[in-house]
Every structure is written in C-alpha cells, then in structure tokens.
Short mmCIF file of C-alpha atoms in Angstrom, two decimals:
data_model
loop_
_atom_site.label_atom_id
_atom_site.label_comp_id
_atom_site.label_asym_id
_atom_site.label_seq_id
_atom_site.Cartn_x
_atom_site.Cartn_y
_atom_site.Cartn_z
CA UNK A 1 172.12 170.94 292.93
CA UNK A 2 168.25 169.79 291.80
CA UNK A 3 167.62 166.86 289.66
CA UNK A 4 166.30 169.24 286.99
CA UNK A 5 169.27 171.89 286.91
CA UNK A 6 171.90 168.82 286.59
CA UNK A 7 170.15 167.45 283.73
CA UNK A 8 169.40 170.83 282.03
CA UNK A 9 173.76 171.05 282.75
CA UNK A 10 174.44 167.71 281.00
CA UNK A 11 171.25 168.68 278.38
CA UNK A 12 173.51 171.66 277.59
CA UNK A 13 176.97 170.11 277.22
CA UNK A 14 175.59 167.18 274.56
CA UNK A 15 173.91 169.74 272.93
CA UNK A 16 177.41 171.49 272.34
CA UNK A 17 179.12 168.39 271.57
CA UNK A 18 176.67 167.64 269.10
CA UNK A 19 176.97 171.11 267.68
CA UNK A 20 180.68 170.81 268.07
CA UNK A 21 180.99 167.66 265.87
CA UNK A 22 178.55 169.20 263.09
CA UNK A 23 180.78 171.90 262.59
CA UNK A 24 183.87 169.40 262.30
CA UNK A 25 181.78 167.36 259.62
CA UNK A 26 180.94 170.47 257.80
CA UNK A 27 184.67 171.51 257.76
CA UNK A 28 186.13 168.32 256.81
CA UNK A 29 183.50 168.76 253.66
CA UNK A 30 184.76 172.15 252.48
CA UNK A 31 188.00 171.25 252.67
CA UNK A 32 187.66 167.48 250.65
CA UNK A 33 184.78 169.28 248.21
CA UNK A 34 183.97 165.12 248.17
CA UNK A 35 181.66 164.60 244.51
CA UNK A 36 177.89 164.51 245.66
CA UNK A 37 174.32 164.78 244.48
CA UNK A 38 171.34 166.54 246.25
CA UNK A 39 167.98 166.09 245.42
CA UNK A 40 166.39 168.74 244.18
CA UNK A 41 169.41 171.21 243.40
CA UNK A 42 171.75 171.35 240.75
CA UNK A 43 175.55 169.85 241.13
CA UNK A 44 176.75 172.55 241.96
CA UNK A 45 174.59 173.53 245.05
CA UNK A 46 174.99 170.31 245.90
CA UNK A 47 177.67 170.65 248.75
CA UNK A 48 176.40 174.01 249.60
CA UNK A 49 172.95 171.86 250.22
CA UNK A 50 174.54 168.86 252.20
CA UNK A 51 176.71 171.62 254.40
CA UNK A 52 173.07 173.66 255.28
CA UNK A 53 170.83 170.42 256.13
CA UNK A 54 173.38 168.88 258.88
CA UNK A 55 172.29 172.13 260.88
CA UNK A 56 169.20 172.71 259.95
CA UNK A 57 167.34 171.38 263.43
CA UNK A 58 164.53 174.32 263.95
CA UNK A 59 161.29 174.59 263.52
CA UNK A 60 159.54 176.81 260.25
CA UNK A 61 157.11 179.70 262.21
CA UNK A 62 153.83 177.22 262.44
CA UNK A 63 155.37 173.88 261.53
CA UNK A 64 153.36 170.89 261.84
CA UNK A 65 155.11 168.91 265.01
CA UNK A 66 155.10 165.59 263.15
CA UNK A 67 157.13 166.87 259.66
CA UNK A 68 160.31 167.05 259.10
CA UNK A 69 162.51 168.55 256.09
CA UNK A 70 163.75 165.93 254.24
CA UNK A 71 167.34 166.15 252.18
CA UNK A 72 167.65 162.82 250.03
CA UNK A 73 171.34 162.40 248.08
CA UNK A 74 174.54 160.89 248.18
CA UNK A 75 178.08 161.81 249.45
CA UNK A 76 181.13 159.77 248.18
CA UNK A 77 183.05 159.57 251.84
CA UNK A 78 186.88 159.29 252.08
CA UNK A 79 187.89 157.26 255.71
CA UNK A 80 188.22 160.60 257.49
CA UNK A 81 184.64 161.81 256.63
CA UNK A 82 183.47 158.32 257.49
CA UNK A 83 184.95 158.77 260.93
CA UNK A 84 183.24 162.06 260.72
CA UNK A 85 180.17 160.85 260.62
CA UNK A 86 180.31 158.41 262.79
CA UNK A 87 180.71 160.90 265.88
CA UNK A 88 177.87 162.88 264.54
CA UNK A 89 175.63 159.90 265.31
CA UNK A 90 177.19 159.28 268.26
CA UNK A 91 176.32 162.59 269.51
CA UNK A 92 173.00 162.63 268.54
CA UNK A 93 172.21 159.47 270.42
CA UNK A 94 174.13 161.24 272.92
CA UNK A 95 171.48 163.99 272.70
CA UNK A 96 168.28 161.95 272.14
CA UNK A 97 169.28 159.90 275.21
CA UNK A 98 169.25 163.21 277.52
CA UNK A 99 166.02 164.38 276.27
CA UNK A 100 164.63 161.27 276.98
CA UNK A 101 165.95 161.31 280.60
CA UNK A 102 164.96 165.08 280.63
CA UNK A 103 161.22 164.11 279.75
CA UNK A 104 161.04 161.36 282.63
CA UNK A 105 162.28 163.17 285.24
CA UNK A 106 161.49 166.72 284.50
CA UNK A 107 158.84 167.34 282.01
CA UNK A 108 157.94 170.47 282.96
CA UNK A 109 161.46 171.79 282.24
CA UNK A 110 161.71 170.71 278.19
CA UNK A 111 159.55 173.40 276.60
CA UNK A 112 161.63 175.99 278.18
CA UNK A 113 164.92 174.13 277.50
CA UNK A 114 164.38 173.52 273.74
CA UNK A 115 164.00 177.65 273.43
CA UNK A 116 167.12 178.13 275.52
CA UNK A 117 169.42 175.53 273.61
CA UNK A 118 170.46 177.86 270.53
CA UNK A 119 171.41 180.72 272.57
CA UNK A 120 174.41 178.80 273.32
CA UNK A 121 175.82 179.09 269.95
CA UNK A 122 176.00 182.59 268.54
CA UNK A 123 175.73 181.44 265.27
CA UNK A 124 173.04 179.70 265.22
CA UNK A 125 171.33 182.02 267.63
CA UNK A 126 171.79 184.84 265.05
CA UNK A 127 170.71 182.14 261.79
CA UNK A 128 167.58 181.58 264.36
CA UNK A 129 166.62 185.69 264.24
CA UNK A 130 167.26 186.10 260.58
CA UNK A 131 165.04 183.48 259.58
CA UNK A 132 162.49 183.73 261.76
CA UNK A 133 162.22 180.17 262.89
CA UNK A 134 161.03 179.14 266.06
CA UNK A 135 162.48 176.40 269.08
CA UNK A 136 164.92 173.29 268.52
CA UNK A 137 163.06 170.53 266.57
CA UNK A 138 164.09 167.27 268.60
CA UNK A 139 163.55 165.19 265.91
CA UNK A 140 165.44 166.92 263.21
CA UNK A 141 168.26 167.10 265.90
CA UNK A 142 168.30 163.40 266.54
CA UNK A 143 167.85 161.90 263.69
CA UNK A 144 170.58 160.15 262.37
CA UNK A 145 172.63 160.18 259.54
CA UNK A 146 172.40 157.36 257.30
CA UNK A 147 175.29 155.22 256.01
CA UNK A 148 176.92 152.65 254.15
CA UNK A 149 180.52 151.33 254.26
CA UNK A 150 179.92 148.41 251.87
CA UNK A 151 180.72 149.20 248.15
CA UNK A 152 177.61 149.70 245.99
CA UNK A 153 177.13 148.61 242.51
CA UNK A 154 174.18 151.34 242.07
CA UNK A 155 171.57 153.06 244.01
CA UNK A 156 167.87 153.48 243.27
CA UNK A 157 166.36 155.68 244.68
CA UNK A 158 162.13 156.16 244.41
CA UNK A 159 159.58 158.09 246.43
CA UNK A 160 157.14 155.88 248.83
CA UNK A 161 153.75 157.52 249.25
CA UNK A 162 151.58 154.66 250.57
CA UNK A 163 152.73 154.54 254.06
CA UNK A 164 150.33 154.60 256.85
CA UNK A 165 150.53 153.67 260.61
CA UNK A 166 147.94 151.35 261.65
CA UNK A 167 146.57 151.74 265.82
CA UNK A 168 144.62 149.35 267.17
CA UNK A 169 141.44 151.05 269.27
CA UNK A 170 138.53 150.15 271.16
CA UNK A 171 134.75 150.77 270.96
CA UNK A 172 135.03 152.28 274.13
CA UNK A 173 137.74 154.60 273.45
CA UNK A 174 136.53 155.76 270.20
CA UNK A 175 133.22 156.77 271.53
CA UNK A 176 134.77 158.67 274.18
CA UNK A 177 137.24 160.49 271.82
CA UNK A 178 133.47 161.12 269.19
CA UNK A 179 132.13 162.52 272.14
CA UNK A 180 135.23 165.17 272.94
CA UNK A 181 134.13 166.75 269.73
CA UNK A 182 130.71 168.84 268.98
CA UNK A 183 128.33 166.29 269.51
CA UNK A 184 125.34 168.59 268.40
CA UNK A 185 126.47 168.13 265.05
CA UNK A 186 125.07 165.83 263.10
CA UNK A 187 128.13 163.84 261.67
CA UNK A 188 129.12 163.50 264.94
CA UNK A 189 125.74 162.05 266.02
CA UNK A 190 125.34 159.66 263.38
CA UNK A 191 128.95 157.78 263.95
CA UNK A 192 128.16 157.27 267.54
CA UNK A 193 124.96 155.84 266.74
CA UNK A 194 126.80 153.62 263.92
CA UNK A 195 129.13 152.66 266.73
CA UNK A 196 126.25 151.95 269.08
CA UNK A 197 125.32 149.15 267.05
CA UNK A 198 128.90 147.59 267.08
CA UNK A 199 129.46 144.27 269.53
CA UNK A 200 131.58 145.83 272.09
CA UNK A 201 134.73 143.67 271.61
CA UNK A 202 134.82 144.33 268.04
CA UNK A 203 138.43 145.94 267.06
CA UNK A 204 138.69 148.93 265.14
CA UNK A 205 141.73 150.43 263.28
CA UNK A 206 142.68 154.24 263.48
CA UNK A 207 144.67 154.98 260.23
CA UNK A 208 146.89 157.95 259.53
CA UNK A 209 148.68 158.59 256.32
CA UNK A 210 152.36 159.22 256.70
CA UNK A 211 154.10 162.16 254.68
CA UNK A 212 156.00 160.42 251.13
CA UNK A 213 159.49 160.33 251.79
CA UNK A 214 162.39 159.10 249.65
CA UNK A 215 163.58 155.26 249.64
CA UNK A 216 167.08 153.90 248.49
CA UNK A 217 167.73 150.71 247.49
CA UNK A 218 171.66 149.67 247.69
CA UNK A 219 172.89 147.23 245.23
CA UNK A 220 175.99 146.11 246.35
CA UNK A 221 178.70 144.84 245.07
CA UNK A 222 179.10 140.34 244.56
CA UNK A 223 181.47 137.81 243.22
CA UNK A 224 180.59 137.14 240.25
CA UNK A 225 178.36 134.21 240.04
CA UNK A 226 177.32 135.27 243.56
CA UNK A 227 173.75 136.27 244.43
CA UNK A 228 172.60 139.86 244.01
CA UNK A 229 173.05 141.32 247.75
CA UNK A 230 170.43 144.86 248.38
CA UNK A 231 169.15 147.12 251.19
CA UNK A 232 166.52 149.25 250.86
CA UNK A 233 166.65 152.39 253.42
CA UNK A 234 164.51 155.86 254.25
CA UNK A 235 166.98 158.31 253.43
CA UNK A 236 165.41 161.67 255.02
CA UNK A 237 169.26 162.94 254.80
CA UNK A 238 172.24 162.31 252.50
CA UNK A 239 173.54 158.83 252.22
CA UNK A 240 176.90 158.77 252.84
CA UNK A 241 179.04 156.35 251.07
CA UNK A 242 182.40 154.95 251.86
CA UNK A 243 184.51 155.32 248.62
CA UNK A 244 188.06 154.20 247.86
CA UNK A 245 188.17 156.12 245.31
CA UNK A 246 186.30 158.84 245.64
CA UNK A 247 183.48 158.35 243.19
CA UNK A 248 179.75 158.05 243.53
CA UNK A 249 177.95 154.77 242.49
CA UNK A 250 175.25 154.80 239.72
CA UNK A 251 172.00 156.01 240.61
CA UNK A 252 168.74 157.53 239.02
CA UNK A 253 167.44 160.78 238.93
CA UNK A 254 163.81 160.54 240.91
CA UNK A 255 161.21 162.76 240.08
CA UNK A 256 161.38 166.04 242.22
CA UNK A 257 157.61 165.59 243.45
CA UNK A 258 155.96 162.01 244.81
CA UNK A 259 153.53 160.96 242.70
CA UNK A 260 149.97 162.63 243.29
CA UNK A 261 148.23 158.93 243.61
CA UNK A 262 149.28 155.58 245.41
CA UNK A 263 151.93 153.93 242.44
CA UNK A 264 151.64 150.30 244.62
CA UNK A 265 149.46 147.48 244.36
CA UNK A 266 146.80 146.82 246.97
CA UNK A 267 148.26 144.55 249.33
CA UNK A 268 146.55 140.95 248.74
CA UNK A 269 146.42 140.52 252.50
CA UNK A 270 144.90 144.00 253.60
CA UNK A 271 142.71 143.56 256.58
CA UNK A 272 140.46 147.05 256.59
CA UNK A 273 137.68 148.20 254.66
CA UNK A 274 138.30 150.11 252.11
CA UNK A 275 136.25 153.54 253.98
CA UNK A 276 136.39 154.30 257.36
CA UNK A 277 133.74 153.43 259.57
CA UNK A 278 134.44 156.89 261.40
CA UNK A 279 135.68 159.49 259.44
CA UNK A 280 136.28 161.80 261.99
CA UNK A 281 138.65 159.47 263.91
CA UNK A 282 139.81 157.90 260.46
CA UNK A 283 138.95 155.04 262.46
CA UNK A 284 137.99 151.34 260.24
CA UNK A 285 136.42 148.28 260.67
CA UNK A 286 138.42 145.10 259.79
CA UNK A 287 137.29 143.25 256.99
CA UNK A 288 135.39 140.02 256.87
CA UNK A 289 136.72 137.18 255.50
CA UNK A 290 134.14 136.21 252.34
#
C-alpha cells in the first residue's frame, strides 16, 4: 500500500469518527432540549441554531479562504453533554492532526481529498447539493469547541474589531513582492522609489486587519471576600457551560453588528506609523522614538 493511499485510509476513518461523534452531540441535545442562547436568533431557534453550526464545515460558493462563520452563545451542559463535547474535540484534533500529516507527506493529494470527504456521509453529501456549497473547510472542521467546567457568576460578552496581525518584512522582500505587481503603473513606481531611499536593514511591518469576532469574558464564581477570578475567550462557536443545575449564567445581549469604527484606545506603546509606507503591501515603517 503507498504512503499516500494509507493516509487518505486513516484521513477517511477520523473524518467519520469526527462525523460520528457530531451526530452523538447533536442527539444528546434534542433529547436534553438543555436552556441556551444564540446570537443573533431568537430563543427559540436557539437549539435549532447550536444543532446546525456543529456541522456546518463547508465552504459558501466563492468564500474567502481565511473567514469563517462564526456562532457566538451559550449552552447550559449537564455531565453527559460535557462528556459529549469533550470527544468532539478530541476528534477534531484527531482530524487536524491527519491533515497535517497529509500535507507533509502528500500535498498533492489534499485538494482532491477535501472534495471526496463528504461523499462518505449521505447526509451531508445530499445537504452539500442542496445548498450549493463547495469542498470541506479545514478550519471550520477543526476548530474546536470552546468550554468551561468552572461555575460562572456572569458572562460578558462584546465584539473585538481592532485586531490585526503584525509580520515582520524586509526591504528586500518587499521590493521583490512591489515588483510582482504592474510596475508600469505609477503607484507602483513611486513606492519602490520611496523604498529605494530606505537604509537596507531598516524593518518594515506588513499589517492585515483581522475579521471582528465575538469575545467572552467569564466571571467566575469566589469565596466571598476572595478576589474576582475572569477569563476572557474568542468564542467563534457556542460556549458550553457545565451546569449543576441546568441554568445559564447572566450575560448581556451584544449588539448584532461590530461597531463600524475601532471602540479601543490607541495603544500607548504602538510602534508603527500611523499610514503605511506601502499601501499596496499594507506594509509600515516603525515609528521613531521623539
């Protein structure tokens, strides 16, 4: 047997016994109807909701690679949904693990693998059709369900819109990447005659944005006379909760949208200019210290 059939084999089987514990977690939440809260949907879509996103792992018909759906709320979990849960995320490390070794050893194999991997279910072959969405989105399939088995005074939730990754990239790397691009036009000339006049071991910064997504902060639950104890999390997916009894901590209602402009101070100890030095790279100098 080749390398690249055994893995596609093993590929196949975590994918069904990720699949295969889904299903179990969805079952286990019809039949406890545990209290919950979606974003975005009234209470009593709410299950419906949480039930759709744990299978929701395809890509939309022209779907930026990078985004992923995002389902923020809370489920009260009783110990059998907890345990539930927990072999979800096993399986999905499970999963992510074999892609990984899939994409070292046999690259040219994933493309045609992540196509293949919902015809092995008939459901969600035939979901696939109807909706017209396209291949297996790794990341949605991965990603892991978030949870907490402490007991929460309240939750807060609130959207965060200011994040950004921050690369590190040289001189001679960003002229090379300038000159990929039309370099008969004239924004294109004038950057690389900006960076031209740059000391060639000066660093540079390539910025991009990252898409708002919802944050929870957990208050938990002290002594009294003890000092307040809290966790703030991304919460792309419902945060389940284990409960005693069943009930939901308090939480806020967030605003359906993020907010249209950055809500957070500027950081006293930001480093870049405040414009890019290459706009077509979103590429910045660092700032001097005045």
């Amino acid at each position: 047997m080749t390398t690249h059939y055994r893995l596609l084999q093993q590929l196949d089987a975590r994918f069904d016994a990720l699949i295969e514990t889904l299903h179990q977690l969805q079952q286990s939440l019809l039949e406890e109807q545990p209290r919950c809260w979606m974003h975005g949907v009234s209470d009593h879509q709410a299950l419906e909701q949480v039930h759709f996103c744990l299978t929701d792992l395809w890509y939309l018909d022209g779907q930026d690679g990078r985004a992923t759906r995002s389902y923020p709320g809370l489920v009260a979990c009783s110990a059998r949904l907890w345990e539930d849960v927990g072999q979800v995320n096993q399986a999905k490390l499970a999963f992510s693990w074999m892609i990984e070794q899939l994409r070292k050893e046999a690259p040219q194999e994933l493309s045609e693998a992540r196509q293949q991997l919902a015809q092995r279910h008939t459901s969600l072959h035939q979901h696939l059709s109807q909706e017209g969405l396209a291949r297996l989105h790794l990341k949605q399939a991965w990603r892991q369900l978030p949870g907490c088995e402490r007991p929460l005074q309240q939750v807060r939730f609130s959207w965060y819109s200011s994040g950004r990754s921050i690369r590190k990239i040289t001189l001679k790397e960003a002229e090379y990447r300038l000159q990929e691009m039309n370099t008969d036009a004239a924004h294109i000339q004038i950057q690389l005659k900006k960076l031209a006049h740059l000391p060639p071991d000066e660093p540079l910064a390539q910025v991009q944005k990252q898409a708002p997504l919802m944050r929870a902060n957990l208050f938990f639950k002290t002594e009294p006379g003890a000092a307040a104890e809290r966790q703030a999390m991304n919460v792309a997916l419902p945060l389940f909760l284990l409960s005693e009894d069943g009930r939901l901590p308090t939480f806020n209602l967030p605003p359906t949208e993020p907010p249209a402009q950055r809500t957070r101070a500027r950081r006293s100890d930001n480093r870049l200019e405040d414009e890019p030095f290459l706009p077509s790279l979103r590429v910045y100098r660092y700032s001097r210290p005045k």
